Coordinates of C-alpha atoms and ligand atoms in Angstrom, one line a residue:
Chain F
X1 CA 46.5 -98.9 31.3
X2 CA 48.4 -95.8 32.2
X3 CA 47.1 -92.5 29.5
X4 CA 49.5 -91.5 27.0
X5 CA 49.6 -89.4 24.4
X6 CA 49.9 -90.5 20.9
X7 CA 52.1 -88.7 17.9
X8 CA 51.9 -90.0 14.3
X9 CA 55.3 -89.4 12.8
X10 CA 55.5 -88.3 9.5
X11 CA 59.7 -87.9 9.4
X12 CA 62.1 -90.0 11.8
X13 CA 64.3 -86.6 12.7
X14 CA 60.5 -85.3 14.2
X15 CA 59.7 -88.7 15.6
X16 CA 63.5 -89.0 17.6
X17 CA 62.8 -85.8 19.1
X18 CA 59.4 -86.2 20.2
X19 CA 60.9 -89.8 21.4
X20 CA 63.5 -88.2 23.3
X21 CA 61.4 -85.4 24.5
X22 CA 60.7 -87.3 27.8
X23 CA 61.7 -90.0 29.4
X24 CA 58.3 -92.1 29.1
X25 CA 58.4 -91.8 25.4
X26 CA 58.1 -94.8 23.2
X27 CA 57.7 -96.0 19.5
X28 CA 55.3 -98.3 18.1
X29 CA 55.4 -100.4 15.3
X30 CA 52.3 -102.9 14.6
X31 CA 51.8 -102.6 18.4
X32 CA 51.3 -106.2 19.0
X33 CA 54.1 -106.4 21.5
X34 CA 53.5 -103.0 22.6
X35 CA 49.9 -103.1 23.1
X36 CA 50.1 -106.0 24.8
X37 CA 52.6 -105.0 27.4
X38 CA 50.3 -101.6 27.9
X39 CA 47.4 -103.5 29.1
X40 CA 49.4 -105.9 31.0
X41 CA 50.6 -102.5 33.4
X42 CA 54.5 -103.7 32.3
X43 CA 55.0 -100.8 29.8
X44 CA 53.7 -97.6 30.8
X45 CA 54.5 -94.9 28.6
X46 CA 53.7 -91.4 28.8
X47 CA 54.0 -90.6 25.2
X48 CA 53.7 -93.0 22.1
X49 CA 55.6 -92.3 19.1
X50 CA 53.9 -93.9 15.8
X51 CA 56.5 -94.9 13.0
X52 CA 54.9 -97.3 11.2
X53 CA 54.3 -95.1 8.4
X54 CA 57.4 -94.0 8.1
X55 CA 59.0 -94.4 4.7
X56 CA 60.6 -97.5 5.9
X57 CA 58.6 -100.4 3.9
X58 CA 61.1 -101.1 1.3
X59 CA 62.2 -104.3 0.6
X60 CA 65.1 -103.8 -2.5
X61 CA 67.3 -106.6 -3.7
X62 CA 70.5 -105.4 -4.5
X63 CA 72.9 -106.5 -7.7
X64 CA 75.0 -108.0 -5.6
X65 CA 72.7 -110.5 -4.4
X66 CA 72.3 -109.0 -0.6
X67 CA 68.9 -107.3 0.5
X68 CA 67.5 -104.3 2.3
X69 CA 64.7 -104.6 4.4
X70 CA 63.0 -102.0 5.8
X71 CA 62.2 -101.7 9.7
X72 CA 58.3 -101.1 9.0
X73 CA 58.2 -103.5 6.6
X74 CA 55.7 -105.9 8.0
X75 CA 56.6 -109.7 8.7
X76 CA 53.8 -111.1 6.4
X77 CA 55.0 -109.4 3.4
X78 CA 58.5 -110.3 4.1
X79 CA 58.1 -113.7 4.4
X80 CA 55.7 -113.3 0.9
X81 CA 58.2 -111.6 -0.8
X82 CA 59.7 -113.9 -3.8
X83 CA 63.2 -112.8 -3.7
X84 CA 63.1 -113.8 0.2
X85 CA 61.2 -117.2 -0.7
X86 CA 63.8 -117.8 -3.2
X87 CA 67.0 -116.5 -1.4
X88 CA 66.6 -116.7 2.0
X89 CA 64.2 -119.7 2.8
X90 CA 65.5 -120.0 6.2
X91 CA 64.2 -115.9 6.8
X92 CA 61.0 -116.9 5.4
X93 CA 60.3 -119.8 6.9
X94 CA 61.6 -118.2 10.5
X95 CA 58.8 -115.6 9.4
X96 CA 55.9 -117.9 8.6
X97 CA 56.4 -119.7 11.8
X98 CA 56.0 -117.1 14.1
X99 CA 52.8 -116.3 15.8
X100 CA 49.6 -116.1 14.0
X101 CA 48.5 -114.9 10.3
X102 CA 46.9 -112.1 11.9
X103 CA 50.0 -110.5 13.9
X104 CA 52.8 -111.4 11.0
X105 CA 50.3 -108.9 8.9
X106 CA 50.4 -106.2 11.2
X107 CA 54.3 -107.0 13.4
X108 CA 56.7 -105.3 11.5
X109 CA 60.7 -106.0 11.6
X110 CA 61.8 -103.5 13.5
X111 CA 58.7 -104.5 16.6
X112 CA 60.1 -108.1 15.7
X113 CA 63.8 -108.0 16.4
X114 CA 62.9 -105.4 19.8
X115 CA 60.1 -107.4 21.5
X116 CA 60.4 -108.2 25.2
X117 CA 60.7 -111.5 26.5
X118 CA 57.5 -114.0 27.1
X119 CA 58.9 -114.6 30.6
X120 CA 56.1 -115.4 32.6
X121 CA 57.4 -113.2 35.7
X122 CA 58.3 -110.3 33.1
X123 CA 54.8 -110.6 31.7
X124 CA 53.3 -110.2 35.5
X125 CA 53.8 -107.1 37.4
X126 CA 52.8 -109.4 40.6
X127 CA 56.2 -111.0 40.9
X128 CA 59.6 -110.0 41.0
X129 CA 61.5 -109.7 38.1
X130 CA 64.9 -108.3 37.7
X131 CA 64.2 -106.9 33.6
X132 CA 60.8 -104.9 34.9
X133 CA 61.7 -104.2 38.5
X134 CA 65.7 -103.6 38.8
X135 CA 67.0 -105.6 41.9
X136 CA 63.4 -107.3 43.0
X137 CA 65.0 -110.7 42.0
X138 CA 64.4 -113.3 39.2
X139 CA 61.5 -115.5 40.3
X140 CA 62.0 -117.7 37.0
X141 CA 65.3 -119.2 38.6
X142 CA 63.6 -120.7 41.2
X143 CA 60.4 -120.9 39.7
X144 CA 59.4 -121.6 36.0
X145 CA 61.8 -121.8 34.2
X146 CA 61.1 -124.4 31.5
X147 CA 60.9 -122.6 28.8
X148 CA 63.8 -120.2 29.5
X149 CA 67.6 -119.8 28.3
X150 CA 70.1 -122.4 29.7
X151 CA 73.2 -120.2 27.6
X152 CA 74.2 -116.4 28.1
X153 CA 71.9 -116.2 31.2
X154 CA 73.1 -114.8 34.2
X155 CA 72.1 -115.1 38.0
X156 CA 70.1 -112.3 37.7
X157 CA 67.7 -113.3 34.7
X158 CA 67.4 -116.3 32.4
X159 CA 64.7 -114.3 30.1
X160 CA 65.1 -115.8 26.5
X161 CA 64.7 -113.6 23.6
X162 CA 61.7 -115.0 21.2
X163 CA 61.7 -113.9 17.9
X164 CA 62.0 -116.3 15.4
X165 CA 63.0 -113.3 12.6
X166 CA 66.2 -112.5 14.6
X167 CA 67.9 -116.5 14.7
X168 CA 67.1 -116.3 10.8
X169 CA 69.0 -113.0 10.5
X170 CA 72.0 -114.3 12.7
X171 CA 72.5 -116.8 10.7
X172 CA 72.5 -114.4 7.7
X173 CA 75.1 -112.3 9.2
X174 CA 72.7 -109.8 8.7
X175 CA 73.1 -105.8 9.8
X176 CA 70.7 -103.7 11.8
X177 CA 70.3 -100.5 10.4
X178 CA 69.8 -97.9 13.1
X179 CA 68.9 -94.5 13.1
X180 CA 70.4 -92.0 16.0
X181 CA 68.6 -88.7 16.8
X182 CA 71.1 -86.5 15.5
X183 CA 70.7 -88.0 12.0
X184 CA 73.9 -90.5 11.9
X185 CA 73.5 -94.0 10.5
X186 CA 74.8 -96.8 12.7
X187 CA 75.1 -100.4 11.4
X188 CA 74.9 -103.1 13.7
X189 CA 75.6 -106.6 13.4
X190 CA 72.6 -108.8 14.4
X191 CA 74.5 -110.2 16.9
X192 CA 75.2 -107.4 18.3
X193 CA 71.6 -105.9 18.8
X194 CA 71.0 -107.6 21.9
X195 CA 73.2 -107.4 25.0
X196 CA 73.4 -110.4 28.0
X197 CA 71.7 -109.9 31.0
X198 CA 74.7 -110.2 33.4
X199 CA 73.5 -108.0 36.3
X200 CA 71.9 -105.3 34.3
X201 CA 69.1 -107.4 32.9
X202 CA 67.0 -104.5 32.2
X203 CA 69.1 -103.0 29.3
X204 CA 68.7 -105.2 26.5
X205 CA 69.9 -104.1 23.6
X206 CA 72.7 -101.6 22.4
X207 CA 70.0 -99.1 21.2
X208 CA 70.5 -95.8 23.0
X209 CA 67.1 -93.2 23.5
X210 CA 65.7 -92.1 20.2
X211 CA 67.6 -95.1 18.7
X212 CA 65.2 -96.1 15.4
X213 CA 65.5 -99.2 13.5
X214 CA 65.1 -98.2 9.8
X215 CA 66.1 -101.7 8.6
X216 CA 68.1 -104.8 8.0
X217 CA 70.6 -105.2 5.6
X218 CA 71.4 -109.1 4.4
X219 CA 74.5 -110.0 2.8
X220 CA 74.1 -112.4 -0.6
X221 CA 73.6 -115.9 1.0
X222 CA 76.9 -118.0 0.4
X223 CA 77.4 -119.5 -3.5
X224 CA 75.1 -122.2 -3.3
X225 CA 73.7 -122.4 -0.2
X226 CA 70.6 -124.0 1.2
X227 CA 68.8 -122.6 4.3
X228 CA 66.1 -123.8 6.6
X229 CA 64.4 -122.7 9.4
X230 CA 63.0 -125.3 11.9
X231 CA 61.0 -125.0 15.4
X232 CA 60.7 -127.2 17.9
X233 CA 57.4 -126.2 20.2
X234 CA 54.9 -127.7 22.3
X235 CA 51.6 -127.4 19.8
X236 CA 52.4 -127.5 16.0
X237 CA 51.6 -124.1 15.3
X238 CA 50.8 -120.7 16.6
X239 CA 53.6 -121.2 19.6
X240 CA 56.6 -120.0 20.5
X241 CA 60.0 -121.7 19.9
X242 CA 61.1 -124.6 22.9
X243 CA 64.5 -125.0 20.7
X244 CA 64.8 -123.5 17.0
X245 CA 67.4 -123.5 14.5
X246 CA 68.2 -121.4 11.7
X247 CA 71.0 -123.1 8.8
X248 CA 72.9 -122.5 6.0
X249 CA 74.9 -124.6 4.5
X250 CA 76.9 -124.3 1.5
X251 CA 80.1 -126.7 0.3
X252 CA 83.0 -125.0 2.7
X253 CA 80.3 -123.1 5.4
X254 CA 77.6 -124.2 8.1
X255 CA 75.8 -121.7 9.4
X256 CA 74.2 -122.1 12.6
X257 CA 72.0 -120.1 15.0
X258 CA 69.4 -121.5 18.1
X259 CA 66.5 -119.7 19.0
X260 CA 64.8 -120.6 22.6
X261 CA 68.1 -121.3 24.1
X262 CA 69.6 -117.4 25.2
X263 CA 68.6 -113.9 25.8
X264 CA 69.7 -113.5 21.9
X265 CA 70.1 -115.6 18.9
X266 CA 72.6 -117.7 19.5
X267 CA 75.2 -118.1 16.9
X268 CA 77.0 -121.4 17.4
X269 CA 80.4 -120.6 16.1
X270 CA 82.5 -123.2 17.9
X271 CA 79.9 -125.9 16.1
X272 CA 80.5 -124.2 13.1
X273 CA 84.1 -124.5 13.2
X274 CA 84.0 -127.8 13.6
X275 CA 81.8 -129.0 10.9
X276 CA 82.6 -126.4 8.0
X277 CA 83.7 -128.5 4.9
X278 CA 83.3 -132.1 7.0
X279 CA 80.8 -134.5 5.8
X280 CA 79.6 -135.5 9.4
X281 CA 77.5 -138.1 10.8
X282 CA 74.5 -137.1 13.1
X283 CA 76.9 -138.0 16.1
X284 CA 79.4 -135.9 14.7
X285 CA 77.0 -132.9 14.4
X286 CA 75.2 -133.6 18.1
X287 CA 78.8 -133.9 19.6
X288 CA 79.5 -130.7 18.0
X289 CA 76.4 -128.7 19.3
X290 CA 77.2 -130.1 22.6
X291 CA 80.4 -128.3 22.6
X292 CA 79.0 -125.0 21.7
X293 CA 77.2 -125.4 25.4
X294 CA 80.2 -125.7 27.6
X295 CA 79.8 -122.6 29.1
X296 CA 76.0 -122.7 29.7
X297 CA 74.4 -122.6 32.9
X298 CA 71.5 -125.0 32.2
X299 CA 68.8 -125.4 35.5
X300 CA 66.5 -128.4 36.3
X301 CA 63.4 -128.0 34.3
X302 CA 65.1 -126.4 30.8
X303 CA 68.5 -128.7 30.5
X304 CA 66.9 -130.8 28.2
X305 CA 66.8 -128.3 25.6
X306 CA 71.0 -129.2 25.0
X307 CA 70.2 -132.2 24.0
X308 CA 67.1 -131.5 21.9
X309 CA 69.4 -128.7 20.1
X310 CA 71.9 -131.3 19.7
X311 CA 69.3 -133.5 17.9
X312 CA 67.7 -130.8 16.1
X313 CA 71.1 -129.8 14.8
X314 CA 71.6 -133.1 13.7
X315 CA 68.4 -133.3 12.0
X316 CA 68.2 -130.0 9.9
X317 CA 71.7 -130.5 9.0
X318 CA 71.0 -134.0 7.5
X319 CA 67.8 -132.7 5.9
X320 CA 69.3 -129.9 4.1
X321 CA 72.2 -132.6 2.9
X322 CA 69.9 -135.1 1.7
X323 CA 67.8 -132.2 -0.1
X324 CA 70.8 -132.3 -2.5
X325 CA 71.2 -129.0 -3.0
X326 CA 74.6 -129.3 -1.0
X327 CA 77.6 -132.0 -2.2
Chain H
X1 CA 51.0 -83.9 17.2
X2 CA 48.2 -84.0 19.9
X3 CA 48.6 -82.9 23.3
X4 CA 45.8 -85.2 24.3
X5 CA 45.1 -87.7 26.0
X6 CA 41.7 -88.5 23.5
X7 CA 40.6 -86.8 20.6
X8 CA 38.6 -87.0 17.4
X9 CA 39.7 -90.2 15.0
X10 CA 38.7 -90.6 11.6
X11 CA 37.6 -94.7 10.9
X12 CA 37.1 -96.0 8.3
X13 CA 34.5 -98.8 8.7
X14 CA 33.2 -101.5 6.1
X15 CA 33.2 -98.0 3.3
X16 CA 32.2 -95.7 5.6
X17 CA 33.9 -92.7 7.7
X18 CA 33.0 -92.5 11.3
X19 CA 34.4 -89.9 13.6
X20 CA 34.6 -91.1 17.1
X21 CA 35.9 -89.3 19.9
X22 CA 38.2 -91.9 22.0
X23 CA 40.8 -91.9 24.8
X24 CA 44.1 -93.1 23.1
X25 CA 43.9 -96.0 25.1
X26 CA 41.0 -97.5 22.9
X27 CA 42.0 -100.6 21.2
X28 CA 40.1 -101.1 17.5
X29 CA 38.2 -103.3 19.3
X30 CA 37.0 -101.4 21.7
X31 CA 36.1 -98.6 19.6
X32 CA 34.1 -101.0 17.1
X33 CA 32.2 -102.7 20.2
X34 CA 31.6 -100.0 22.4
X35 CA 31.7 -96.5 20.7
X36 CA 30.4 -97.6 16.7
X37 CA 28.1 -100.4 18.0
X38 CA 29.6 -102.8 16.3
X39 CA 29.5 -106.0 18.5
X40 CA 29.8 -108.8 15.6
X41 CA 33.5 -108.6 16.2
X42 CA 34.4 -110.5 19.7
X43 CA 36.4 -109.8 22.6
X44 CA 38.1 -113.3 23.7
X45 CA 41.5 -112.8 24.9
X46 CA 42.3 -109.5 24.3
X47 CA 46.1 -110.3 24.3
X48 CA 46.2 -111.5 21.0
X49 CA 46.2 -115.6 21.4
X50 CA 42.1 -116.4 19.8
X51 CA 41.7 -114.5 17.0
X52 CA 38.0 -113.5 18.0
X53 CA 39.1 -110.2 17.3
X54 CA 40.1 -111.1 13.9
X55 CA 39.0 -108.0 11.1
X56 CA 40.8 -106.9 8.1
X57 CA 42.9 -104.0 8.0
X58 CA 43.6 -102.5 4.3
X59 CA 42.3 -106.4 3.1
X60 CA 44.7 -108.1 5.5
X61 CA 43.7 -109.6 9.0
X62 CA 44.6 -107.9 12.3
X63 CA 44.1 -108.6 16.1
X64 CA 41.6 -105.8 16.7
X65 CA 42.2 -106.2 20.4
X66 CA 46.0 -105.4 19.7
X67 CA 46.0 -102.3 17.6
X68 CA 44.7 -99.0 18.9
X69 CA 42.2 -96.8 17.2
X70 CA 44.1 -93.8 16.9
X71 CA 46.9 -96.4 14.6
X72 CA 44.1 -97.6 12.8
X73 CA 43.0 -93.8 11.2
X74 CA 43.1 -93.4 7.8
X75 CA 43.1 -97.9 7.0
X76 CA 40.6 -99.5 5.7
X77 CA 38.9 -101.7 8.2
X78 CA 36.4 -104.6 7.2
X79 CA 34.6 -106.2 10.1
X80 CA 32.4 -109.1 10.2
X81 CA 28.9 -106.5 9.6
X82 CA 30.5 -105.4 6.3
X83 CA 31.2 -109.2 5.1
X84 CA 27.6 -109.8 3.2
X85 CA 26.5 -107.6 0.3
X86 CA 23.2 -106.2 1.8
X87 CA 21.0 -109.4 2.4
X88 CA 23.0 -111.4 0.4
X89 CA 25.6 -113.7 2.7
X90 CA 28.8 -114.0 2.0
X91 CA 30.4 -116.9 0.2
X92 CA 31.7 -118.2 3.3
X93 CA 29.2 -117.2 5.7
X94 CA 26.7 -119.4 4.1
X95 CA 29.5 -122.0 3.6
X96 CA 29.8 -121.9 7.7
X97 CA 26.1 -121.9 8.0
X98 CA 26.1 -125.2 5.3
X99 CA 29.1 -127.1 7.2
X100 CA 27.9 -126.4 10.6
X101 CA 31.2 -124.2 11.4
X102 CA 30.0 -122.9 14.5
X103 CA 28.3 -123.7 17.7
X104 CA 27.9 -121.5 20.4
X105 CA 29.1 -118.5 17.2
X106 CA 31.7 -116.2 19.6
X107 CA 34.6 -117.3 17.8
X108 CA 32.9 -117.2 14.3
X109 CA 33.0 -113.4 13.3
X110 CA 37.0 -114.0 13.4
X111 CA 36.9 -116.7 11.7
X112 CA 35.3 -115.6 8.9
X113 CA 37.2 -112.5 9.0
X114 CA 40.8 -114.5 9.2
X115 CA 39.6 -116.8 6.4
X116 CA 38.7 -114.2 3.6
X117 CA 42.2 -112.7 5.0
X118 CA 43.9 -116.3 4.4
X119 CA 42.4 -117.0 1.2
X120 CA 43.4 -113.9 -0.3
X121 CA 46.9 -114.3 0.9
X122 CA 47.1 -118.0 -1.3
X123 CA 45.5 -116.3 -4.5
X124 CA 48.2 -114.2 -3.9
X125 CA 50.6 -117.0 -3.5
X126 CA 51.7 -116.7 -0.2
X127 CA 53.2 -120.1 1.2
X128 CA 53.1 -121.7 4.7
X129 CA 55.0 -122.8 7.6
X130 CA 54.1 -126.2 6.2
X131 CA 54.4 -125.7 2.4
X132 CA 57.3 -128.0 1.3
X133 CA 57.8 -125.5 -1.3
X134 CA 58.3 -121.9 -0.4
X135 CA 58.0 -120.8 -4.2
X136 CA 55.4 -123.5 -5.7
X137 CA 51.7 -122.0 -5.8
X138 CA 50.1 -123.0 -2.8
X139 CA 48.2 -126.3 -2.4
X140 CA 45.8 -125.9 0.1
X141 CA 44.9 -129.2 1.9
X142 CA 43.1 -129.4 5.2
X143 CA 46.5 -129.1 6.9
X144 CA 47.2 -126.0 5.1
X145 CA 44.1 -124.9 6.5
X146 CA 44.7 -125.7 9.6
X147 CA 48.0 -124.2 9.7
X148 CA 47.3 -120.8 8.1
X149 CA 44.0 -120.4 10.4
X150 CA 46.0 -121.9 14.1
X151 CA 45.2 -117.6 15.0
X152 CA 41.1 -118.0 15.6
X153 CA 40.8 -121.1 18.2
X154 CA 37.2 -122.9 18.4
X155 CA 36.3 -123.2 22.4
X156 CA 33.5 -125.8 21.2
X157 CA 36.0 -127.3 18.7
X158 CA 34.0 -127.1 15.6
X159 CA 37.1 -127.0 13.5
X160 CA 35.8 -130.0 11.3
X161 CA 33.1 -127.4 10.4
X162 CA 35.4 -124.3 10.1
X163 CA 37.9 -126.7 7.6
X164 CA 35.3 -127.8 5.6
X165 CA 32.8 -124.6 5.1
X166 CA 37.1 -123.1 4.4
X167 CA 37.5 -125.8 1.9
X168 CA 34.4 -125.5 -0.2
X169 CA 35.0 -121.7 -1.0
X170 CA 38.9 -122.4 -1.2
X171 CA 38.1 -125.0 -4.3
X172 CA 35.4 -122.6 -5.7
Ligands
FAD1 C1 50.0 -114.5 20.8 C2 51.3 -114.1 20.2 C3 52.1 -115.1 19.7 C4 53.4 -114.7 19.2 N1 54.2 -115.7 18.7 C5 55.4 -115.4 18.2 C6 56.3 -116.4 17.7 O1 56.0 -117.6 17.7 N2 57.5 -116.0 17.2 C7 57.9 -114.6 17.2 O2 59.0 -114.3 16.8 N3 57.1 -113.7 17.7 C8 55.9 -114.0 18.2 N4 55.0 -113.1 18.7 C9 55.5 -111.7 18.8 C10 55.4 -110.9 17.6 O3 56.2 -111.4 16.6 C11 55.7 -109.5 18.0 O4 54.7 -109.0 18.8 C12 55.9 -108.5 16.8 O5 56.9 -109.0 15.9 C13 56.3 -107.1 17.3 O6 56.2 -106.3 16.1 P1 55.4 -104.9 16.2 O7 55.7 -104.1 15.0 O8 54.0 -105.2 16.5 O9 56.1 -104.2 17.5 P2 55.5 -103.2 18.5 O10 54.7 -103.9 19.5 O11 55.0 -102.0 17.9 O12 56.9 -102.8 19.2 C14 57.8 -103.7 19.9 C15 58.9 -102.9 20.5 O13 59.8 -102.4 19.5 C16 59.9 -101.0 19.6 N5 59.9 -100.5 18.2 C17 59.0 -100.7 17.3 N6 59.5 -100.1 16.1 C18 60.7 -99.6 16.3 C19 61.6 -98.9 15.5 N7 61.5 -98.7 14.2 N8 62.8 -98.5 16.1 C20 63.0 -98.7 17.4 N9 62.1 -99.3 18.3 C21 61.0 -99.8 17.7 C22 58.7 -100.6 20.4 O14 59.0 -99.4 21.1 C23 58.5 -101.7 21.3 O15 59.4 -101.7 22.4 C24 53.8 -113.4 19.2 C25 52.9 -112.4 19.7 C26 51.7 -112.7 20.2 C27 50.8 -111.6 20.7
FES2 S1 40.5 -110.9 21.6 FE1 42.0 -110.4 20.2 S2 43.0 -112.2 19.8 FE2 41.7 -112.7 21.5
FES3 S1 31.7 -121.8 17.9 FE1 31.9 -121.5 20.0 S2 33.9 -120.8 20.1 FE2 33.8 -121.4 18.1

C-alpha cells in the first residue's frame, strides 16, 4: 500500500478543500471499499480525507411521508431504523442483504452508493482493465465475464455496479444529495449518479472533485404500496447479487429496478409501462422484462441473467400481489 | 490535520487508552496484533470475506482488517481479550467451550466477537434478510443464526457447534 496521509474532517467546506488540495486526495467513509482497494494496489491515494464523522448521520422522516437520509449514516442502522422497516421494506431489505453484519455496521450510504465494481480484472492490477488502466483493454469481455452486465455496457467495459442500497433507491425515485466545494447543494436523481461506461469507462459517476454525498432524499412511497427487495446469488447469504430486483407496486404503478445486470441500477421503465394498472400473468410480466433488454448486449457466459430477470420479475411481482396488500 | 505519514493515535482498547505510534497504513488489526500484542483477534482474509477479524466497534462488530487505526481513535473497541470478566468466561465463551464450537480455534475470536455483536442487534430488534417480518420482534431460529452470522466462516466447519453454543445464550 502506497503512504498517505490522513485528515479527520470536522466541517465538509474544510474536508472539500483538503479533498481538492491534490489530485491524489480521497474521502473515506467506513472504509470497507476503500480499504480494500488500498491494499489491493488499485487505489493509491496520496491523501485520505475522513468524513465519517461529519454531521451527516441523520435519518428524519418528514410530514409528508418522504425521508432524509444522511450520507454517513451507516447501512445497519438504516436498514434498523423502523420508519424504513415500515415504509420502505424494499430499502431495508436491499440493506440487510448486502454483505456481512459486520461491514453493514461500519459501510455507510454515501461508501455504498460510490463503491467500485467487484470486477475481477478491476480488482487485479495484473490484467488489463479499461476503469483502472485507461486504454489497456477489458480483459472481462473475453475473459470472465459471468457475473458482469449484459445492459448499458459498452465494448470497452461490462463492469456491473454492486450495491444492493442503490437498485432499492432507484426504485424509490430517490435523490442524491451532493455537496460541491464551493458550498452549493446539488440534487441528483439516483439514476443519474452513475454514468455508462461507453469509451470513458473510468469516470463513473457525475460527481466532480470535492463532490460530497451528504445524503439521500426519498419521496413518500406511492398510496398503498408494497415493496420488496429480492437477490438472486450463488450461496444464500453473504454474496453479491447474480440478478436482483427492487419493486413497488401500488394499484396504478410498478416500480421496477435490477441489480447485477448494468454498470447502474437499472430502472426498467419500458416494463413498467407495460404493466402499470394490468393484472398480468407471469408470462405477461417475463415478456415484459424481456422487452426492457432489447438493447442489451448480452455475451456467452452472462446471457442467462435475461431470462433469470425475467423470472425473477415474474416471481416478486406475483409475491407482492398475493401478499394482498395490492388489489 | 497531520502532515504525516504516522503519528501518535489514541485507542481505546477493552476500557483502556493506549497510545501507539503507527504508519497510517495500519489496519485495526494490525495495530491490535502487532503493536498492542493483542493476537486473540485473527488475521484470515484480510479483505473482509471471514470475519476472523471480527471486534466490536462502539458495541457493534467491525472487520478489523478493513478499518484503519487512525479511523478507529476516539471508538470504543472490544476485542476478544476484553470478552471475560477477569477469570470469569463469558457467557458465550463457555457456551463454545460446552457445544464444542471450535476446532482448530482461528476463526473463534470472531465468532464470539460477531455473536455478542448479533445478539445485541435482535434485543435491539433488528430484523434479517430472512425475517418474513421486517417489523415483528425477531425470532431467532437456527436459520436466523445462520443468516445473521454468514460474516465469520468455519474452515473446519464446526458451525453445528457455533449454532448451538449461539443458541443456548440467545434463549437465556
Ligand atoms: C466481503 C464483502 C462483501 C460485500 N457484499 C456486498 C453486497 O452483497 N452488496 C453490496 O451492496 N455491497 C457489498 N459490499 C460492499 C459494501 O457494501 C461497501 O464496501 C460499503 O457499502 C462501502 O461503504 P463505506 O462507507 O465503507 O465506503 P468507503 O470504502 O469508505 O468508500 C467507498 C467510496 O466512496 C467514497 N466516499 C465515501 N464517502 C463519501 C462521501 N460522503 N462523498 C463522496 N465520496 C465518498 C470513497 O472515496 C470511496 O471511493 C461488500 C463488501 C465486502 C468487503
Ligand atoms: S481478516 Fe478481516 S474479514 Fe478476514
Ligand atoms: S474452528 Fe478452525 S476455523 Fe473455525
Amino acid at each position: 500500500m502506497r503512504a498517505f496521509r490522513y485528515a479527520r474532517a470536522t466541517d465538509p467546506g474544510a474536508a472539500a478543500a483538503l479533498v481538492t488540495s491534490q489530485p491524489d486526495a480521497v474521502y473515506l467513509g467506513g472504509g470497507t471499499n476503500l480499504v480494500d482497494l488500498m491494499k489491493l494496489g488499485v487505489l493509491r491515494p496520496g491523501l485520505v480525507v475522513d468524513v465519517s464523522r461529519l454531521p451527516y448521520d441523520r435519518i428524519e422522516h418528514l410530514p409528508d411521508g418522504g425521508v432524509l437520509i444522511g450520507g454517513a449514516a451507516r447501512n445497519r442502522r438504516v436498514a434498523h431504523d423502523e420508519g424504513i422497516r415500515r415504509r420502505y421494506p424494499a430499502l431495508a431489505r436491499a440493506l440487510l442483504s448486502g454483505a456481512s453484519g459486520q461491514i453493514r455496521s461500519q459501510a455507510t450510504v454515501a461508501g455504498n452508493l460510490l463503491q467500485r465494481t467487484r470486477c475481477p480484472y478491476f480488482q487485479n492490477t495484473a490484467t488489463p482493465c479499461n476503469k483502472r488502466d485507461p486504454g489497456s483493454g477489458c480483459s472481462a469481455i473475453p475473459g470472465a465475464h459471468r457475473d458482469l452486465g449484459v445492459i448499458g455496457t459498452s465494448e470497452h467495459c461490462v463492469a456491473t455496479h454492486p450495491s444492493d442500497l442503490a437498485v432499492a433507491l432507484a426504485a424509490y425515485d430517490a435523490v442524491v444529495e451532493v455537496r460541491r466545494p464551493d458550498g452549493a447543494e446539488v440534487l441528483v436523481p439516483i439514476g443519474d449518479l452513475h454514468r455508462l461506461p461507453g469509451d470513458t469507462p473510468w469516470i463513473e459517476t457525475v460527481l466532480e472533485p470535492g463532490d460530497l454525498v451528504t445524503g439521500v432524499q426519498l419521496p413518500p412511497p406511492p398510496d398503498g404500496a408494497v415493496a420488496t427487495y429480492r437477490k438472486v446469488r450463488d450461496r444464500w447469504s453473504f454474496a453479491f447479487a447474480t440478478v436482483s430486483v427492487a419493486a413497488v407496486l401500488s394499484t396504478d404503478q410498478v416500480r421496477l429496478a435490477l441489480g447485477g445486470v448494468a454498470p447502474k441500477p437499472w430502472r426498467l421503465t419500458a416494463t413498467e409501462r407495460m404493466l402499470a394498472g394490468t393484472d398480468p400473468s407471469d408470462d405477461d410480466v417475463r415478456a415484459a422484462t424481456r422487452a426492457a433488454f432489447t438493447d442489451a448486449r448480452p455475451l456467452p457466459e452472462n446471457a442467462f441473467k435475461i431470462e433469470l430477470a425475467a423470472d425473477l420479475v415474474a416471481a416478486v411481482l406475483r409475491d407482492l400481489r398475493t401478499a394482498g396488500a395490492v388489489r | 490535520m497531520t502532515d504525516q505519514l504516522r503519528g501518535d493515535v489514541v485507542l481505546r482498547v477493552n476500557g483502556e487508552d493506549r497510545v501507539v505510534n503507527l504508519d497510517n497504513r495500519s489496519t485495526l488489526l494490525d495495530a491490535l496484533r502487532e503493536h498492542l500484542r493483542l493476537t486473540g483477534t485473527k488475521k484470515g482474509c484480510d479483505h473482509g470475506q471471514c470475519g476472523a477479524c471480527t471486534v466490536l466497534v462502539d458495541g457493534e462488530r467491525a472487520n478489523s482488517c478493513l478499518l484503519l487505526a487512525v479511523a478507529a481513535e476516539g471508538r470504543e473497541v472490544t476485542t476478544v481479550e476484553g470478552l471475560a470478566d477477569e477469570d470469569e468466561l463469558h457467557p458465550l465463551q463457555r457456551a463454545f467451550i460446552a457445544h464444542d464450537g471450535f476446532q482448530c480455534g482461528y476463526c473463534t475470536p470472531g465468532q464470539l466477537c460477531s455473536a455478542i455483536g448479533m445478539l445485541a442487534e435482535v434485543a435491539d430488534g433488528m430484523p434479517s434478510w430472512i425475517s418474513a417480518d421486517l417489523t415483528a420482534t425477531p425470532d431467532l431460529d437456527d436459520d436466523e443464526i445462520r443468516e445473521r452470522m454468514s460474516g465469520n466462516l468455519c474452515r473446519c466447519g464446526a458451525y453445528a457447534g457455533i449454532v448451538a453454543a449461539i443458541r443456548e445464550v440467545a434463549d437465556g
